[in-house]
mmCIF file of C-alpha atoms in Angstrom:
data_model
loop_
_atom_site.group_PDB
_atom_site.id
_atom_site.type_symbol
_atom_site.label_atom_id
_atom_site.label_comp_id
_atom_site.label_asym_id
_atom_site.label_seq_id
_atom_site.Cartn_x
_atom_site.Cartn_y
_atom_site.Cartn_z
ATOM 1 C CA UNK G 1 92.883 121.590 104.212
ATOM 2 C CA UNK G 2 94.183 120.380 107.561
ATOM 3 C CA UNK G 3 92.105 117.295 108.345
ATOM 4 C CA UNK G 4 92.138 115.762 111.830
ATOM 5 C CA UNK G 5 91.387 112.043 111.970
ATOM 6 C CA UNK G 6 92.364 109.018 113.997
ATOM 7 C CA UNK G 7 94.026 105.956 112.520
ATOM 8 C CA UNK G 8 91.231 103.433 113.056
ATOM 9 C CA UNK G 9 90.830 101.327 109.900
ATOM 10 C CA UNK G 10 94.113 100.703 108.105
ATOM 11 C CA UNK G 11 92.980 100.124 104.513
ATOM 12 C CA UNK G 12 90.368 102.899 104.514
ATOM 13 C CA UNK G 13 92.742 105.434 106.079
ATOM 14 C CA UNK G 14 95.478 104.453 103.639
ATOM 15 C CA UNK G 15 93.210 105.372 100.739
ATOM 16 C CA UNK G 16 92.000 108.571 102.424
ATOM 17 C CA UNK G 17 95.450 109.999 103.212
ATOM 18 C CA UNK G 18 96.458 109.667 99.554
ATOM 19 C CA UNK G 19 94.465 112.834 98.882
ATOM 20 C CA UNK G 20 95.811 116.361 98.425
ATOM 21 C CA UNK G 21 95.328 117.591 101.997
ATOM 22 C CA UNK G 22 97.403 117.555 105.195
ATOM 23 C CA UNK G 23 96.256 114.840 107.577
ATOM 24 C CA UNK G 24 96.789 115.231 111.324
ATOM 25 C CA UNK G 25 96.989 111.806 112.984
ATOM 26 C CA UNK G 26 96.789 111.793 116.831
ATOM 27 C CA UNK G 27 99.693 109.925 118.387
ATOM 28 C CA UNK G 28 100.249 108.995 122.023
ATOM 29 C CA UNK G 29 103.365 107.423 123.614
ATOM 30 C CA UNK G 30 101.636 104.059 124.076
ATOM 31 C CA UNK G 31 100.262 104.102 120.514
ATOM 32 C CA UNK G 32 96.971 102.848 121.886
ATOM 33 C CA UNK G 33 93.588 102.913 120.111
ATOM 34 C CA UNK G 34 93.296 106.723 120.449
ATOM 35 C CA UNK G 35 96.889 107.494 119.531
ATOM 36 C CA UNK G 36 97.981 104.863 117.033
ATOM 37 C CA UNK G 37 99.766 107.354 114.801
ATOM 38 C CA UNK G 38 100.963 106.556 111.304
ATOM 39 C CA UNK G 39 100.534 103.041 109.982
ATOM 40 C CA UNK G 40 103.407 100.586 110.381
ATOM 41 C CA UNK G 41 102.203 97.961 107.869
ATOM 42 C CA UNK G 42 100.669 100.248 105.195
ATOM 43 C CA UNK G 43 102.550 102.773 103.005
ATOM 44 C CA UNK G 44 101.397 106.333 103.815
ATOM 45 C CA UNK G 45 102.515 109.597 102.176
ATOM 46 C CA UNK G 46 104.386 112.284 104.100
ATOM 47 C CA UNK G 47 101.257 114.458 104.179
ATOM 48 C CA UNK G 48 99.949 112.223 107.000
ATOM 49 C CA UNK G 49 101.565 113.889 110.021
ATOM 50 C CA UNK G 50 101.659 112.596 113.585
ATOM 51 C CA UNK G 51 100.514 115.083 116.253
ATOM 52 C CA UNK G 52 100.443 114.691 120.029
ATOM 53 C CA UNK G 53 97.351 115.662 122.047
ATOM 54 C CA UNK G 54 99.173 118.665 123.532
ATOM 55 C CA UNK G 55 99.949 120.008 120.046
ATOM 56 C CA UNK G 56 96.353 119.908 118.857
ATOM 57 C CA UNK G 57 95.168 122.946 120.821
ATOM 58 C CA UNK G 58 97.357 125.177 118.670
ATOM 59 C CA UNK G 59 97.173 123.092 115.478
ATOM 60 C CA UNK G 60 95.434 124.618 112.424
ATOM 61 C CA UNK G 61 92.517 122.182 112.018
ATOM 62 C CA UNK G 62 89.955 122.932 109.294
ATOM 63 C CA UNK G 63 87.729 119.873 109.735
ATOM 64 C CA UNK G 64 87.611 116.735 111.877
ATOM 65 C CA UNK G 65 86.622 113.263 110.726
ATOM 66 C CA UNK G 66 85.094 111.388 113.650
ATOM 67 C CA UNK G 67 84.921 107.597 113.478
ATOM 68 C CA UNK G 68 83.974 106.570 117.041
ATOM 69 C CA UNK G 69 81.467 108.215 119.444
ATOM 70 C CA UNK G 70 84.096 108.845 122.115
ATOM 71 C CA UNK G 71 86.136 110.971 119.698
ATOM 72 C CA UNK G 72 83.583 113.778 120.097
ATOM 73 C CA UNK G 73 84.741 114.332 123.686
ATOM 74 C CA UNK G 74 88.395 113.795 122.765
ATOM 75 C CA UNK G 75 88.286 116.522 120.131
ATOM 76 C CA UNK G 76 86.877 119.041 122.585
ATOM 77 C CA UNK G 77 89.376 118.082 125.298
ATOM 78 C CA UNK G 78 92.432 118.036 123.028
ATOM 79 C CA UNK G 79 91.637 120.990 120.740
ATOM 80 C CA UNK G 80 89.381 123.139 122.950
ATOM 81 C CA UNK G 81 86.852 123.245 120.104
ATOM 82 C CA UNK G 82 83.460 121.555 119.986
ATOM 83 C CA UNK G 83 83.079 119.361 116.893
ATOM 84 C CA UNK G 84 80.137 120.487 114.835
ATOM 85 C CA UNK G 85 79.948 123.867 116.591
ATOM 86 C CA UNK G 86 83.425 125.391 116.701
ATOM 87 C CA UNK G 87 84.911 122.961 114.167
ATOM 88 C CA UNK G 88 83.290 121.413 111.062
ATOM 89 C CA UNK G 89 82.740 117.703 111.724
ATOM 90 C CA UNK G 90 81.956 114.657 109.610
ATOM 91 C CA UNK G 91 81.255 111.313 111.283
ATOM 92 C CA UNK G 92 82.434 108.406 109.119
ATOM 93 C CA UNK G 93 80.434 105.255 109.826
ATOM 94 C CA UNK G 94 82.408 102.171 108.826
ATOM 95 C CA UNK G 95 80.234 99.503 110.416
ATOM 96 C CA UNK G 96 76.896 97.786 110.209
ATOM 97 C CA UNK G 97 74.826 97.970 113.436
ATOM 98 C CA UNK G 98 76.069 95.521 116.050
ATOM 99 C CA UNK G 99 73.826 95.837 119.092
ATOM 100 C CA UNK G 100 71.224 93.321 117.918
ATOM 101 C CA UNK G 101 68.318 95.696 117.293
ATOM 102 C CA UNK G 102 68.415 95.543 113.482
ATOM 103 C CA UNK G 103 66.534 97.031 111.658
ATOM 104 C CA UNK G 104 65.710 99.536 114.418
ATOM 105 C CA UNK G 105 69.304 100.379 115.340
ATOM 106 C CA UNK G 106 69.757 103.981 116.474
ATOM 107 C CA UNK G 107 73.020 105.542 115.462
ATOM 108 C CA UNK G 108 75.047 107.201 118.273
ATOM 109 C CA UNK G 109 75.029 110.443 116.229
ATOM 110 C CA UNK G 110 71.257 110.379 115.631
ATOM 111 C CA UNK G 111 69.219 113.595 115.809
ATOM 112 C CA UNK G 112 72.139 116.010 115.596
ATOM 113 C CA UNK G 113 72.040 119.164 113.489
ATOM 114 C CA UNK G 114 75.751 119.955 113.812
ATOM 115 C CA UNK G 115 77.428 117.238 111.769
ATOM 116 C CA UNK G 116 77.082 114.932 108.784
ATOM 117 C CA UNK G 117 77.144 111.126 109.024
ATOM 118 C CA UNK G 118 78.955 109.689 106.014
ATOM 119 C CA UNK G 119 78.497 105.971 105.447
ATOM 120 C CA UNK G 120 81.041 103.915 103.536
ATOM 121 C CA UNK G 121 78.350 101.652 102.041
ATOM 122 C CA UNK G 122 74.719 101.997 101.041
ATOM 123 C CA UNK G 123 73.980 98.958 103.226
ATOM 124 C CA UNK G 124 75.157 100.845 106.306
ATOM 125 C CA UNK G 125 73.035 103.839 105.347
ATOM 126 C CA UNK G 126 70.023 101.548 104.959
ATOM 127 C CA UNK G 127 70.297 99.811 108.319
ATOM 128 C CA UNK G 128 71.328 102.656 110.648
ATOM 129 C CA UNK G 129 68.563 104.943 111.952
ATOM 130 C CA UNK G 130 70.147 108.397 112.225
ATOM 131 C CA UNK G 131 66.905 110.286 112.881
ATOM 132 C CA UNK G 132 67.188 113.925 111.792
ATOM 133 C CA UNK G 133 70.959 113.840 111.276
ATOM 134 C CA UNK G 134 71.991 114.411 107.670
ATOM 135 C CA UNK G 135 73.584 111.430 105.934
ATOM 136 C CA UNK G 136 75.414 110.686 102.724
ATOM 137 C CA UNK G 137 77.431 107.815 101.264
ATOM 138 C CA UNK G 138 80.981 107.892 99.929
ATOM 139 C CA UNK G 139 81.726 104.426 98.661
ATOM 140 C CA UNK G 140 85.113 102.865 99.308
ATOM 141 C CA UNK G 141 88.198 103.401 97.213
ATOM 142 C CA UNK G 142 91.399 101.383 97.309
ATOM 143 C CA UNK G 143 95.012 102.040 96.482
ATOM 144 C CA UNK G 144 95.621 99.642 93.587
ATOM 145 C CA UNK G 145 97.799 96.695 94.674
ATOM 146 C CA UNK G 146 101.184 96.616 92.972
ATOM 147 C CA UNK G 147 100.888 92.949 92.052
ATOM 148 C CA UNK G 148 98.755 91.069 89.546
ATOM 149 C CA UNK G 149 97.029 87.798 90.280
ATOM 150 C CA UNK G 150 98.711 84.636 89.007
ATOM 151 C CA UNK G 151 96.794 81.970 90.946
ATOM 152 C CA UNK G 152 99.539 79.413 90.505
ATOM 153 C CA UNK G 153 98.860 77.806 93.918
ATOM 154 C CA UNK G 154 95.855 75.483 94.267
ATOM 155 C CA UNK G 155 94.855 77.149 97.528
ATOM 156 C CA UNK G 156 92.121 79.503 98.754
ATOM 157 C CA UNK G 157 92.859 82.786 100.526
ATOM 158 C CA UNK G 158 90.857 84.503 103.277
ATOM 159 C CA UNK G 159 91.443 87.810 105.082
ATOM 160 C CA UNK G 160 89.700 88.110 108.469
ATOM 161 C CA UNK G 161 90.506 90.097 111.582
ATOM 162 C CA UNK G 162 89.825 88.320 114.892
ATOM 163 C CA UNK G 163 88.131 85.274 113.335
ATOM 164 C CA UNK G 164 87.742 83.424 116.641
ATOM 165 C CA UNK G 165 86.116 86.245 118.596
ATOM 166 C CA UNK G 166 83.838 87.281 115.742
ATOM 167 C CA UNK G 167 83.134 83.710 114.575
ATOM 168 C CA UNK G 168 79.701 83.642 112.887
ATOM 169 C CA UNK G 169 79.864 87.347 112.003
ATOM 170 C CA UNK G 170 82.894 86.708 109.796
ATOM 171 C CA UNK G 171 81.775 83.259 108.665
ATOM 172 C CA UNK G 172 84.639 81.550 110.468
ATOM 173 C CA UNK G 173 82.372 78.584 111.206
ATOM 174 C CA UNK G 174 82.071 77.966 107.433
ATOM 175 C CA UNK G 175 85.822 77.636 106.827
ATOM 176 C CA UNK G 176 86.078 73.856 107.490
ATOM 177 C CA UNK G 177 83.732 73.164 104.569
ATOM 178 C CA UNK G 178 86.024 75.087 102.228
ATOM 179 C CA UNK G 179 89.163 73.572 103.732
ATOM 180 C CA UNK G 180 87.831 70.248 102.435
ATOM 181 C CA UNK G 181 87.936 71.701 98.901
ATOM 182 C CA UNK G 182 91.463 73.140 99.079
ATOM 183 C CA UNK G 183 93.978 74.269 101.727
ATOM 184 C CA UNK G 184 93.201 77.695 103.187
ATOM 185 C CA UNK G 185 95.616 80.541 103.853
ATOM 186 C CA UNK G 186 94.077 82.917 106.413
ATOM 187 C CA UNK G 187 95.516 86.426 106.817
ATOM 188 C CA UNK G 188 94.645 89.144 109.316
ATOM 189 C CA UNK G 189 94.870 90.201 112.947
ATOM 190 C CA UNK G 190 94.413 87.534 115.593
ATOM 191 C CA UNK G 191 94.466 84.576 113.207
ATOM 192 C CA UNK G 192 97.254 82.634 114.951
ATOM 193 C CA UNK G 193 96.119 79.192 116.091
ATOM 194 C CA UNK G 194 92.946 79.254 113.998
ATOM 195 C CA UNK G 195 93.384 75.677 112.781
ATOM 196 C CA UNK G 196 93.235 74.382 116.362
ATOM 197 C CA UNK G 197 90.059 76.372 117.052
ATOM 198 C CA UNK G 198 88.497 74.822 113.955
ATOM 199 C CA UNK G 199 89.691 71.332 114.876
ATOM 200 C CA UNK G 200 91.680 71.043 111.642
ATOM 201 C CA UNK G 201 95.328 70.249 110.883
ATOM 202 C CA UNK G 202 97.520 73.221 110.044
ATOM 203 C CA UNK G 203 98.193 71.855 106.561
ATOM 204 C CA UNK G 204 94.513 72.545 105.793
ATOM 205 C CA UNK G 205 94.335 75.964 107.503
ATOM 206 C CA UNK G 206 97.537 78.009 107.621
ATOM 207 C CA UNK G 207 97.502 81.267 109.597
ATOM 208 C CA UNK G 208 99.451 84.379 108.552
ATOM 209 C CA UNK G 209 99.150 86.881 111.407
ATOM 210 C CA UNK G 210 99.411 90.658 110.842
ATOM 211 C CA UNK G 211 101.355 90.510 107.574
ATOM 212 C CA UNK G 212 102.348 93.901 106.059
ATOM 213 C CA UNK G 213 99.949 94.888 103.315
ATOM 214 C CA UNK G 214 102.361 94.731 100.360
ATOM 215 C CA UNK G 215 103.583 91.262 101.331
ATOM 216 C CA UNK G 216 100.032 90.055 101.941
ATOM 217 C CA UNK G 217 98.994 91.241 98.466
ATOM 218 C CA UNK G 218 101.923 89.387 96.901
ATOM 219 C CA UNK G 219 100.940 86.196 98.712
ATOM 220 C CA UNK G 220 97.230 86.555 97.970
ATOM 221 C CA UNK G 221 98.005 86.960 94.275
ATOM 222 C CA UNK G 222 99.423 83.436 94.111
ATOM 223 C CA UNK G 223 96.321 81.775 95.577
ATOM 224 C CA UNK G 224 93.689 80.510 93.160
ATOM 225 C CA UNK G 225 90.691 82.356 94.624
ATOM 226 C CA UNK G 226 89.610 84.611 97.474
ATOM 227 C CA UNK G 227 86.900 83.667 99.995
ATOM 228 C CA UNK G 228 84.618 86.311 101.492
ATOM 229 C CA UNK G 229 82.231 84.584 103.909
ATOM 230 C CA UNK G 230 81.162 87.476 106.161
ATOM 231 C CA UNK G 231 77.527 87.336 107.254
ATOM 232 C CA UNK G 232 77.173 90.772 108.833
ATOM 233 C CA UNK G 233 79.998 93.232 108.368
ATOM 234 C CA UNK G 234 80.612 96.313 106.304
ATOM 235 C CA UNK G 235 82.327 95.725 102.987
ATOM 236 C CA UNK G 236 85.810 94.247 103.461
ATOM 237 C CA UNK G 237 88.437 96.276 101.626
ATOM 238 C CA UNK G 238 90.642 93.206 101.273
ATOM 239 C CA UNK G 239 87.910 91.766 99.043
ATOM 240 C CA UNK G 240 88.050 94.831 96.787
ATOM 241 C CA UNK G 241 91.856 94.768 96.766
ATOM 242 C CA UNK G 242 91.827 91.098 95.747
ATOM 243 C CA UNK G 243 89.384 91.857 92.943
ATOM 244 C CA UNK G 244 91.512 94.829 91.817
ATOM 245 C CA UNK G 245 94.525 92.567 91.276
ATOM 246 C CA UNK G 246 92.428 90.238 89.078
ATOM 247 C CA UNK G 247 91.662 87.566 91.666
ATOM 248 C CA UNK G 248 88.434 85.537 91.352
ATOM 249 C CA UNK G 249 86.246 85.722 94.456
ATOM 250 C CA UNK G 250 83.792 83.335 96.126
ATOM 251 C CA UNK G 251 81.439 85.572 98.051
ATOM 252 C CA UNK G 252 78.555 85.182 100.479
ATOM 253 C CA UNK G 253 75.756 87.394 99.154
ATOM 254 C CA UNK G 254 75.278 89.454 102.307
ATOM 255 C CA UNK G 255 75.367 93.183 103.147
ATOM 256 C CA UNK G 256 77.215 95.323 100.560
ATOM 257 C CA UNK G 257 78.822 92.362 98.788
ATOM 258 C CA UNK G 258 75.730 92.040 96.600
ATOM 259 C CA UNK G 259 76.503 95.487 95.141
ATOM 260 C CA UNK G 260 80.269 95.106 94.969
ATOM 261 C CA UNK G 261 80.643 91.661 93.390
ATOM 262 C CA UNK G 262 79.181 90.594 90.040
ATOM 263 C CA UNK G 263 78.407 86.839 89.986
ATOM 264 C CA UNK G 264 80.674 86.371 86.976
ATOM 265 C CA UNK G 265 83.630 87.426 89.170
ATOM 266 C CA UNK G 266 83.596 83.923 90.672
ATOM 267 C CA UNK G 267 80.458 83.247 92.711
ATOM 268 C CA UNK G 268 77.900 85.220 94.709
ATOM 269 C CA UNK G 269 75.237 83.329 96.654
ATOM 270 C CA UNK G 270 73.594 82.847 100.027
ATOM 271 C CA UNK G 271 73.624 79.077 99.399
ATOM 272 C CA UNK G 272 76.907 77.747 100.731
ATOM 273 C CA UNK G 273 76.739 74.673 98.505
ATOM 274 C CA UNK G 274 76.813 77.006 95.484
ATOM 275 C CA UNK G 275 79.950 78.629 96.824
ATOM 276 C CA UNK G 276 81.599 75.284 97.508
ATOM 277 C CA UNK G 277 80.890 74.144 93.955
ATOM 278 C CA UNK G 278 82.335 77.400 92.596
ATOM 279 C CA UNK G 279 85.459 76.957 94.721
ATOM 280 C CA UNK G 280 85.918 73.426 93.364
ATOM 281 C CA UNK G 281 85.512 74.700 89.787
ATOM 282 C CA UNK G 282 88.058 77.486 90.260
ATOM 283 C CA UNK G 283 90.584 75.170 91.878
ATOM 284 C CA UNK G 284 90.166 72.576 89.131
ATOM 285 C CA UNK G 285 90.322 74.933 86.146
ATOM 286 C CA UNK G 286 92.832 77.827 86.142
ATOM 287 C CA UNK G 287 91.408 79.124 82.848
ATOM 288 C CA UNK G 288 87.961 79.538 84.415
ATOM 289 C CA UNK G 289 89.595 81.267 87.376
ATOM 290 C CA UNK G 290 91.445 83.669 85.073
ATOM 291 C CA UNK G 291 88.264 84.681 83.238
ATOM 292 C CA UNK G 292 86.457 85.258 86.540
ATOM 293 C CA UNK G 293 89.401 87.274 87.837
ATOM 294 C CA UNK G 294 89.272 89.556 84.811
ATOM 295 C CA UNK G 295 85.604 90.268 85.570
ATOM 296 C CA UNK G 296 86.473 90.953 89.204
ATOM 297 C CA UNK G 297 89.220 93.399 88.233
ATOM 298 C CA UNK G 298 86.968 95.314 85.852
ATOM 299 C CA UNK G 299 84.176 95.613 88.431
ATOM 300 C CA UNK G 300 86.462 96.724 91.277
ATOM 301 C CA UNK G 301 88.363 99.314 89.261
ATOM 302 C CA UNK G 302 85.164 100.768 87.804
ATOM 303 C CA UNK G 303 83.427 101.274 91.166
ATOM 304 C CA UNK G 304 86.187 101.499 93.767
ATOM 305 C CA UNK G 305 88.926 103.457 92.016
ATOM 306 C CA UNK G 306 91.086 105.718 94.180
ATOM 307 C CA UNK G 307 90.578 108.803 91.982
ATOM 308 C CA UNK G 308 86.778 108.636 92.298
ATOM 309 C CA UNK G 309 87.017 108.079 96.066
ATOM 310 C CA UNK G 310 89.322 111.058 96.630
ATOM 311 C CA UNK G 311 87.272 113.308 94.332
ATOM 312 C CA UNK G 312 84.106 112.435 96.263
ATOM 313 C CA UNK G 313 85.830 113.262 99.530
ATOM 314 C CA UNK G 314 87.277 116.520 98.200
ATOM 315 C CA UNK G 315 83.809 117.641 97.183
ATOM 316 C CA UNK G 316 82.300 116.655 100.532
ATOM 317 C CA UNK G 317 85.040 118.325 102.602
ATOM 318 C CA UNK G 318 84.721 121.525 100.598
ATOM 319 C CA UNK G 319 80.932 121.580 100.999
ATOM 320 C CA UNK G 320 81.040 121.018 104.749
ATOM 321 C CA UNK G 321 83.850 123.463 105.498
ATOM 322 C CA UNK G 322 82.398 126.195 103.298
ATOM 323 C CA UNK G 323 78.924 125.706 104.792
ATOM 324 C CA UNK G 324 80.318 126.342 108.293
ATOM 325 C CA UNK G 325 81.832 129.720 107.407
#
């Protein structure tokens, strides 16, 4: 099929475009949020093709994957076809509700009979109110990292995008307590200067801003354990990638993490003191960390394998496109 979708979430899109279809990725000269084009820091196959807005009106599009409400209008303006009416449409919901009305949060695609909302986690499906709109869940899949965990550095790794702006959402306020256990290496977008915001010396919190995925994986693999301290976000794919390489994880038991992470993979708790104790244990005993990492790898590969993810999406795309004919 020819699948139209925007490059919005790097790790998720990387997994998705590894399928057997042709993926049309809108690209604008400024490479802004609605025309980012192909990824620069993730490896994508040649089947992910950049297309300009002017080309889309004549492009052979079989189905569109919407990921933001404003894309509904963009599709109609750029292709001349109404998503859900003239063109099969699936809305992929990556996020937990953010507007503060949980658990009564109305989804922007609620009460529509012309598309399907596909959540990436069961937690998202639980908390969004989509009214009469059909929903389903296709759980995440990840491209297996090319490195294996070694954990030879007595340091803790974290991957967070915009940790200062998002602060309590991403558990940024909890980082100083873990920096007292071991030095932290923080990767992601907008992490530069994080130590100063936390009031800590850079030798306790080292920022690595916008590192290409392959290099980030290689660096993560040398850290003793991975911290996932998000209070209210959808499931972080960097967590699953870390687990897939055999890395033990210390995880706040919130949102979808309680389904993704077995406690024996490191630690899973809402009590921060439990997580701190687990971090100390993993730092102190590499053998314990290795056993936990093996559990993490087994859990991640069993549930979040790329083949299962792509097969689920193939089945869903076929059902939706065939149903529209």
